[in-house]
Amino acid sequence: MTQVNWISEVEKRKEALIKDTQDLLHIKSLLDEQHATDDAPLGKGVKEALDFMLELGEKDGFTQKNVGNLAGHLEFGEGKELLGILCHVDVVPEGDGWTSDPFGAEIRDGKIFARGALDDKGPTMAAYYAMKIVKELGLPLKKRVRMIIGTDEESKWRCVDHYFKHEEMPSLGFAPDADFPIINAEKGIADFDMVQKAPVKDSAEANLEVQSFVSGKRYNMVPDHAKAVISVMANQNEVIEQFISHMKEYELEYSYQTENGKLILEVVGVSAHGLEPRNGKNAGLFLAEFLSKRSLDAKSAHYFHFLTHYFFNDSRGVNLGVAYSDEISGELTINPGKLAYSKEAGGIIGMTCRYPVTNKMEDTKEKLDALLLDEGFAIENFSDSKPHHVDEKEFLIQTLKKVYEEQTAEKAELIAIGGGTYARSLEAGVAFGPLFPGRPDIAHQKDEYMYIEDLLKATAIYAQAIYELAKTE
């Protein structure tokens, strides 16, 4: 049996690993469909990041392939079976409040700070160097090893959908895009809009008329900013005082100004991944809750009362009547991540629902449809990614448990998450790192970072995992 000191092999390549990670992090790989081209269908930034990885792999002797400018892969080894490592190079918007350039990849206090450092460019480079180590050591393998690189994981998964229509499906694999030790269960993910439908008669008694309201950019992010433009019929100073008092009560940052006779109210919350809304402060819900307590025009009153009643301080679907939990994957969660209202068009609540592996989304949607019909709303733009679960007895799980325990001297517990990783694209696929137990999960938050120590340790774990999963018996 081949004996390798994996962390020693990583240390030999430490400087190059860090530099390549920083270079990848410098690329502003945000979805940008407004400036799409045939060469870059999801925007220049994500295509640049994809090209970066493919060119790096080609330079290092991997077989590389661009698949429709939406995804690509790097491969080495021989064999009938294919081991897949599923990564992505797109990132969520940077948001506000960073203490350094979100794409500067600055190193301080032993950490690399950048959007994507933890999700998922840092881990992608760790997995890449893991492949590089196994390849350069010339270790005997009986499977081919392929890194599959996506560019739309944070949005609609068009990259992997396109990829697997044209390319081979790995027989097993992992995604370095969540937590260690091993994630063998991922909740289902339903994204959809609740759209205001009921015609509402104007109310002559209203003191406030909401012209517009907007908060959030993605279903899967807790909005950290909200803005409302309103017309105040009387006592504007009193409304401002109530707003200040309300926001101070919740210890939130806020601002207000008047412009062209309109009062503009803004609230700053705390961003977080939408899989666990309790980790953030939804700026849109706090501003909506304030507005719902005022004397509003009938149309906006209908929207803000609905939004507040069913979502404020309730991320488990209790008020909606769809709360659910199981022992495998925990509680159902809901995150209203995209909120918008206009006087002309009415209101929309764009949300993600992360539901347990034993929950039937068909039943949940049926309950929501019935409730919304009564409330004057309807579901549109519905999409559903089914839950994913791999049994503990599988070769993949047993092998990764062995590797993790040997590398960390800690027990490899199996865990479930509300996030969705590319692992669910495979029948036998799990999420495997990079976040170690006890480390804060700052993905999708300002000042996102990854410890360099963790980057190196993850690389060693991935290298051994690749070898153990693909080696000759």
PDB file of N, CA and C in Angstrom, residues 52-113:
ATOM      1  N   PHE A  52      -9.943  30.657 -16.571  1.00  0.00           N
ATOM      2  CA  PHE A  52      -8.772  30.640 -15.688  1.00  0.00           C
ATOM      3  C   PHE A  52      -8.470  29.208 -15.237  1.00  0.00           C
ATOM      4  N   MET A  53      -9.526  28.497 -14.780  1.00  0.00           N
ATOM      5  CA  MET A  53      -9.318  27.133 -14.293  1.00  0.00           C
ATOM      6  C   MET A  53      -8.925  26.187 -15.426  1.00  0.00           C
ATOM      7  N   LEU A  54      -9.558  26.334 -16.580  1.00  0.00           N
ATOM      8  CA  LEU A  54      -9.244  25.445 -17.700  1.00  0.00           C
ATOM      9  C   LEU A  54      -7.823  25.670 -18.209  1.00  0.00           C
ATOM     10  N   GLU A  55      -7.394  26.927 -18.265  1.00  0.00           N
ATOM     11  CA  GLU A  55      -6.031  27.230 -18.718  1.00  0.00           C
ATOM     12  C   GLU A  55      -4.995  26.748 -17.702  1.00  0.00           C
ATOM     13  N   LEU A  56      -5.315  26.906 -16.402  1.00  0.00           N
ATOM     14  CA  LEU A  56      -4.413  26.417 -15.359  1.00  0.00           C
ATOM     15  C   LEU A  56      -4.253  24.904 -15.470  1.00  0.00           C
ATOM     16  N   GLY A  57      -5.370  24.207 -15.668  1.00  0.00           N
ATOM     17  CA  GLY A  57      -5.326  22.757 -15.787  1.00  0.00           C
ATOM     18  C   GLY A  57      -4.559  22.284 -17.005  1.00  0.00           C
ATOM     19  N   GLU A  58      -4.757  22.970 -18.119  1.00  0.00           N
ATOM     20  CA  GLU A  58      -4.040  22.601 -19.342  1.00  0.00           C
ATOM     21  C   GLU A  58      -2.534  22.779 -19.150  1.00  0.00           C
ATOM     22  N   LYS A  59      -2.145  23.863 -18.485  1.00  0.00           N
ATOM     23  CA  LYS A  59      -0.724  24.131 -18.216  1.00  0.00           C
ATOM     24  C   LYS A  59      -0.109  23.020 -17.348  1.00  0.00           C
ATOM     25  N   ASP A  60      -0.935  22.486 -16.437  1.00  0.00           N
ATOM     26  CA  ASP A  60      -0.431  21.457 -15.522  1.00  0.00           C
ATOM     27  C   ASP A  60      -0.615  20.037 -16.053  1.00  0.00           C
ATOM     28  N   GLY A  61      -1.043  19.917 -17.315  1.00  0.00           N
ATOM     29  CA  GLY A  61      -1.086  18.612 -17.938  1.00  0.00           C
ATOM     30  C   GLY A  61      -2.390  17.849 -17.810  1.00  0.00           C
ATOM     31  N   PHE A  62      -3.445  18.475 -17.344  1.00  0.00           N
ATOM     32  CA  PHE A  62      -4.756  17.821 -17.310  1.00  0.00           C
ATOM     33  C   PHE A  62      -5.420  17.939 -18.688  1.00  0.00           C
ATOM     34  N   THR A  63      -6.300  17.011 -18.970  1.00  0.00           N
ATOM     35  CA  THR A  63      -7.145  17.127 -20.159  1.00  0.00           C
ATOM     36  C   THR A  63      -8.275  18.092 -19.825  1.00  0.00           C
ATOM     37  N   GLN A  64      -8.420  19.140 -20.620  1.00  0.00           N
ATOM     38  CA  GLN A  64      -9.452  20.139 -20.305  1.00  0.00           C
ATOM     39  C   GLN A  64     -10.486  20.215 -21.406  1.00  0.00           C
ATOM     40  N   LYS A  65     -11.711  20.578 -21.016  1.00  0.00           N
ATOM     41  CA  LYS A  65     -12.781  20.727 -21.995  1.00  0.00           C
ATOM     42  C   LYS A  65     -13.754  21.810 -21.560  1.00  0.00           C
ATOM     43  N   ASN A  66     -14.052  22.723 -22.470  1.00  0.00           N
ATOM     44  CA  ASN A  66     -15.082  23.741 -22.257  1.00  0.00           C
ATOM     45  C   ASN A  66     -16.388  23.168 -22.802  1.00  0.00           C
ATOM     46  N   VAL A  67     -17.424  23.178 -21.984  1.00  0.00           N
ATOM     47  CA  VAL A  67     -18.714  22.618 -22.389  1.00  0.00           C
ATOM     48  C   VAL A  67     -19.734  23.751 -22.509  1.00  0.00           C
ATOM     49  N   GLY A  68     -19.830  24.289 -23.722  1.00  0.00           N
ATOM     50  CA  GLY A  68     -20.836  25.303 -24.026  1.00  0.00           C
ATOM     51  C   GLY A  68     -20.631  26.633 -23.332  1.00  0.00           C
ATOM     52  N   ASN A  69     -19.404  26.919 -22.871  1.00  0.00           N
ATOM     53  CA  ASN A  69     -19.107  28.167 -22.148  1.00  0.00           C
ATOM     54  C   ASN A  69     -19.921  28.323 -20.869  1.00  0.00           C
ATOM     55  N   LEU A  70     -20.565  27.240 -20.426  1.00  0.00           N
ATOM     56  CA  LEU A  70     -21.345  27.244 -19.185  1.00  0.00           C
ATOM     57  C   LEU A  70     -20.671  26.423 -18.095  1.00  0.00           C
ATOM     58  N   ALA A  71     -19.857  25.471 -18.506  1.00  0.00           N
ATOM     59  CA  ALA A  71     -19.158  24.589 -17.570  1.00  0.00           C
ATOM     60  C   ALA A  71     -17.925  24.045 -18.284  1.00  0.00           C
ATOM     61  N   GLY A  72     -17.169  23.272 -17.534  1.00  0.00           N
ATOM     62  CA  GLY A  72     -15.992  22.664 -18.131  1.00  0.00           C
ATOM     63  C   GLY A  72     -15.465  21.580 -17.220  1.00  0.00           C
ATOM     64  N   HIS A  73     -14.429  20.879 -17.675  1.00  0.00           N
ATOM     65  CA  HIS A  73     -13.827  19.900 -16.770  1.00  0.00           C
ATOM     66  C   HIS A  73     -12.334  19.753 -17.012  1.00  0.00           C
ATOM     67  N   LEU A  74     -11.678  19.230 -15.988  1.00  0.00           N
ATOM     68  CA  LEU A  74     -10.260  18.882 -16.011  1.00  0.00           C
ATOM     69  C   LEU A  74     -10.158  17.427 -15.589  1.00  0.00           C
ATOM     70  N   GLU A  75      -9.390  16.637 -16.335  1.00  0.00           N
ATOM     71  CA  GLU A  75      -9.383  15.193 -16.073  1.00  0.00           C
ATOM     72  C   GLU A  75      -7.981  14.620 -16.185  1.00  0.00           C
ATOM     73  N   PHE A  76      -7.734  13.555 -15.398  1.00  0.00           N
ATOM     74  CA  PHE A  76      -6.519  12.766 -15.577  1.00  0.00           C
ATOM     75  C   PHE A  76      -6.823  11.325 -15.174  1.00  0.00           C
ATOM     76  N   GLY A  77      -5.916  10.434 -15.533  1.00  0.00           N
ATOM     77  CA  GLY A  77      -6.066   9.029 -15.176  1.00  0.00           C
ATOM     78  C   GLY A  77      -6.759   8.217 -16.250  1.00  0.00           C
ATOM     79  N   GLU A  78      -6.836   6.907 -16.005  1.00  0.00           N
ATOM     80  CA  GLU A  78      -7.466   5.978 -16.933  1.00  0.00           C
ATOM     81  C   GLU A  78      -8.391   5.051 -16.166  1.00  0.00           C
ATOM     82  N   GLY A  79      -9.320   4.469 -16.894  1.00  0.00           N
ATOM     83  CA  GLY A  79     -10.250   3.536 -16.261  1.00  0.00           C
ATOM     84  C   GLY A  79     -11.657   3.745 -16.778  1.00  0.00           C
ATOM     85  N   LYS A  80     -12.487   2.731 -16.596  1.00  0.00           N
ATOM     86  CA  LYS A  80     -13.867   2.810 -17.063  1.00  0.00           C
ATOM     87  C   LYS A  80     -14.697   3.736 -16.191  1.00  0.00           C
ATOM     88  N   GLU A  81     -14.493   3.636 -14.869  1.00  0.00           N
ATOM     89  CA  GLU A  81     -15.288   4.443 -13.935  1.00  0.00           C
ATOM     90  C   GLU A  81     -14.729   5.859 -13.817  1.00  0.00           C
ATOM     91  N   LEU A  82     -15.629   6.767 -13.430  1.00  0.00           N
ATOM     92  CA  LEU A  82     -15.253   8.174 -13.320  1.00  0.00           C
ATOM     93  C   LEU A  82     -15.575   8.707 -11.929  1.00  0.00           C
ATOM     94  N   LEU A  83     -14.562   9.273 -11.255  1.00  0.00           N
ATOM     95  CA  LEU A  83     -14.741   9.958  -9.983  1.00  0.00           C
ATOM     96  C   LEU A  83     -14.897  11.444 -10.262  1.00  0.00           C
ATOM     97  N   GLY A  84     -15.991  12.034  -9.803  1.00  0.00           N
ATOM     98  CA  GLY A  84     -16.255  13.440 -10.060  1.00  0.00           C
ATOM     99  C   GLY A  84     -16.026  14.319  -8.839  1.00  0.00           C
ATOM    100  N   ILE A  85     -15.424  15.476  -9.070  1.00  0.00           N
ATOM    101  CA  ILE A  85     -15.277  16.498  -8.033  1.00  0.00           C
ATOM    102  C   ILE A  85     -15.980  17.736  -8.571  1.00  0.00           C
ATOM    103  N   LEU A  86     -17.087  18.098  -7.960  1.00  0.00           N
ATOM    104  CA  LEU A  86     -17.976  19.112  -8.520  1.00  0.00           C
ATOM    105  C   LEU A  86     -17.795  20.440  -7.804  1.00  0.00           C
ATOM    106  N   CYS A  87     -17.329  21.447  -8.546  1.00  0.00           N
ATOM    107  CA  CYS A  87     -17.009  22.755  -7.973  1.00  0.00           C
ATOM    108  C   CYS A  87     -17.717  23.861  -8.763  1.00  0.00           C
ATOM    109  N   HIS A  88     -17.684  25.073  -8.232  1.00  0.00           N
ATOM    110  CA  HIS A  88     -18.210  26.202  -9.006  1.00  0.00           C
ATOM    111  C   HIS A  88     -17.379  27.447  -8.755  1.00  0.00           C
ATOM    112  N   VAL A  89     -17.316  28.303  -9.781  1.00  0.00           N
ATOM    113  CA  VAL A  89     -16.492  29.508  -9.702  1.00  0.00           C
ATOM    114  C   VAL A  89     -17.314  30.796  -9.712  1.00  0.00           C
ATOM    115  N   ASP A  90     -18.640  30.690  -9.802  1.00  0.00           N
ATOM    116  CA  ASP A  90     -19.475  31.882  -9.673  1.00  0.00           C
ATOM    117  C   ASP A  90     -19.672  32.210  -8.207  1.00  0.00           C
ATOM    118  N   VAL A  91     -19.949  33.484  -7.924  1.00  0.00           N
ATOM    119  CA  VAL A  91     -20.150  33.931  -6.545  1.00  0.00           C
ATOM    120  C   VAL A  91     -21.410  34.790  -6.455  1.00  0.00           C
ATOM    121  N   VAL A  92     -21.914  34.962  -5.233  1.00  0.00           N
ATOM    122  CA  VAL A  92     -23.048  35.856  -5.026  1.00  0.00           C
ATOM    123  C   VAL A  92     -22.542  37.305  -5.008  1.00  0.00           C
ATOM    124  N   PRO A  93     -23.425  38.286  -5.204  1.00  0.00           N
ATOM    125  CA  PRO A  93     -22.990  39.687  -5.140  1.00  0.00           C
ATOM    126  C   PRO A  93     -22.277  39.991  -3.827  1.00  0.00           C
ATOM    127  N   GLU A  94     -21.323  40.910  -3.902  1.00  0.00           N
ATOM    128  CA  GLU A  94     -20.469  41.167  -2.744  1.00  0.00           C
ATOM    129  C   GLU A  94     -21.195  41.841  -1.594  1.00  0.00           C
ATOM    130  N   GLY A  95     -22.213  42.652  -1.870  1.00  0.00           N
ATOM    131  CA  GLY A  95     -22.887  43.373  -0.792  1.00  0.00           C
ATOM    132  C   GLY A  95     -22.022  44.504  -0.260  1.00  0.00           C
ATOM    133  N   ASP A  96     -22.500  45.137   0.804  1.00  0.00           N
ATOM    134  CA  ASP A  96     -21.817  46.305   1.359  1.00  0.00           C
ATOM    135  C   ASP A  96     -21.110  45.987   2.676  1.00  0.00           C
ATOM    136  N   GLY A  97     -20.306  46.932   3.131  1.00  0.00           N
ATOM    137  CA  GLY A  97     -19.735  46.878   4.476  1.00  0.00           C
ATOM    138  C   GLY A  97     -18.432  46.133   4.627  1.00  0.00           C
ATOM    139  N   TRP A  98     -17.748  45.817   3.521  1.00  0.00           N
ATOM    140  CA  TRP A  98     -16.477  45.100   3.606  1.00  0.00           C
ATOM    141  C   TRP A  98     -15.383  46.014   4.166  1.00  0.00           C
ATOM    142  N   THR A  99     -14.441  45.405   4.880  1.00  0.00           N
ATOM    143  CA  THR A  99     -13.308  46.179   5.405  1.00  0.00           C
ATOM    144  C   THR A  99     -12.120  46.152   4.438  1.00  0.00           C
ATOM    145  N   SER A 100     -12.235  45.386   3.366  1.00  0.00           N
ATOM    146  CA  SER A 100     -11.228  45.386   2.302  1.00  0.00           C
ATOM    147  C   SER A 100     -11.943  45.080   0.993  1.00  0.00           C
ATOM    148  N   ASP A 101     -11.240  45.242  -0.116  1.00  0.00           N
ATOM    149  CA  ASP A 101     -11.816  44.998  -1.434  1.00  0.00           C
ATOM    150  C   ASP A 101     -12.355  43.566  -1.499  1.00  0.00           C
ATOM    151  N   PRO A 102     -13.652  43.392  -1.815  1.00  0.00           N
ATOM    152  CA  PRO A 102     -14.232  42.042  -1.859  1.00  0.00           C
ATOM    153  C   PRO A 102     -13.557  41.110  -2.859  1.00  0.00           C
ATOM    154  N   PHE A 103     -12.851  41.686  -3.823  1.00  0.00           N
ATOM    155  CA  PHE A 103     -12.139  40.869  -4.799  1.00  0.00           C
ATOM    156  C   PHE A 103     -10.620  41.097  -4.727  1.00  0.00           C
ATOM    157  N   GLY A 104     -10.200  41.640  -3.606  1.00  0.00           N
ATOM    158  CA  GLY A 104      -8.777  41.900  -3.414  1.00  0.00           C
ATOM    159  C   GLY A 104      -7.992  40.705  -2.923  1.00  0.00           C
ATOM    160  N   ALA A 105      -8.690  39.720  -2.328  1.00  0.00           N
ATOM    161  CA  ALA A 105      -8.034  38.519  -1.791  1.00  0.00           C
ATOM    162  C   ALA A 105      -6.903  38.880  -0.834  1.00  0.00           C
ATOM    163  N   GLU A 106      -7.171  39.869  -0.001  1.00  0.00           N
ATOM    164  CA  GLU A 106      -6.165  40.327   0.966  1.00  0.00           C
ATOM    165  C   GLU A 106      -5.952  39.259   2.038  1.00  0.00           C
ATOM    166  N   ILE A 107      -4.701  39.076   2.422  1.00  0.00           N
ATOM    167  CA  ILE A 107      -4.372  38.128   3.492  1.00  0.00           C
ATOM    168  C   ILE A 107      -4.045  38.906   4.756  1.00  0.00           C
ATOM    169  N   ARG A 108      -4.768  38.622   5.805  1.00  0.00           N
ATOM    170  CA  ARG A 108      -4.466  39.198   7.116  1.00  0.00           C
ATOM    171  C   ARG A 108      -4.960  38.244   8.195  1.00  0.00           C
ATOM    172  N   ASP A 109      -4.246  38.215   9.298  1.00  0.00           N
ATOM    173  CA  ASP A 109      -4.592  37.340  10.433  1.00  0.00           C
ATOM    174  C   ASP A 109      -4.736  35.879  10.015  1.00  0.00           C
ATOM    175  N   GLY A 110      -3.916  35.472   9.036  1.00  0.00           N
ATOM    176  CA  GLY A 110      -3.938  34.071   8.623  1.00  0.00           C
ATOM    177  C   GLY A 110      -5.135  33.673   7.785  1.00  0.00           C
ATOM    178  N   LYS A 111      -5.856  34.666   7.214  1.00  0.00           N
ATOM    179  CA  LYS A 111      -7.050  34.385   6.429  1.00  0.00           C
ATOM    180  C   LYS A 111      -6.968  35.101   5.083  1.00  0.00           C
ATOM    181  N   ILE A 112      -7.599  34.508   4.067  1.00  0.00           N
ATOM    182  CA  ILE A 112      -7.781  35.176   2.781  1.00  0.00           C
ATOM    183  C   ILE A 112      -9.198  35.731   2.756  1.00  0.00           C
ATOM    184  N   PHE A 113      -9.314  37.058   2.580  1.00  0.00           N
ATOM    185  CA  PHE A 113     -10.619  37.710   2.557  1.00  0.00           C
ATOM    186  C   PHE A 113     -11.028  38.003   1.124  1.00  0.00           C
TER     187      PHE A 113
END
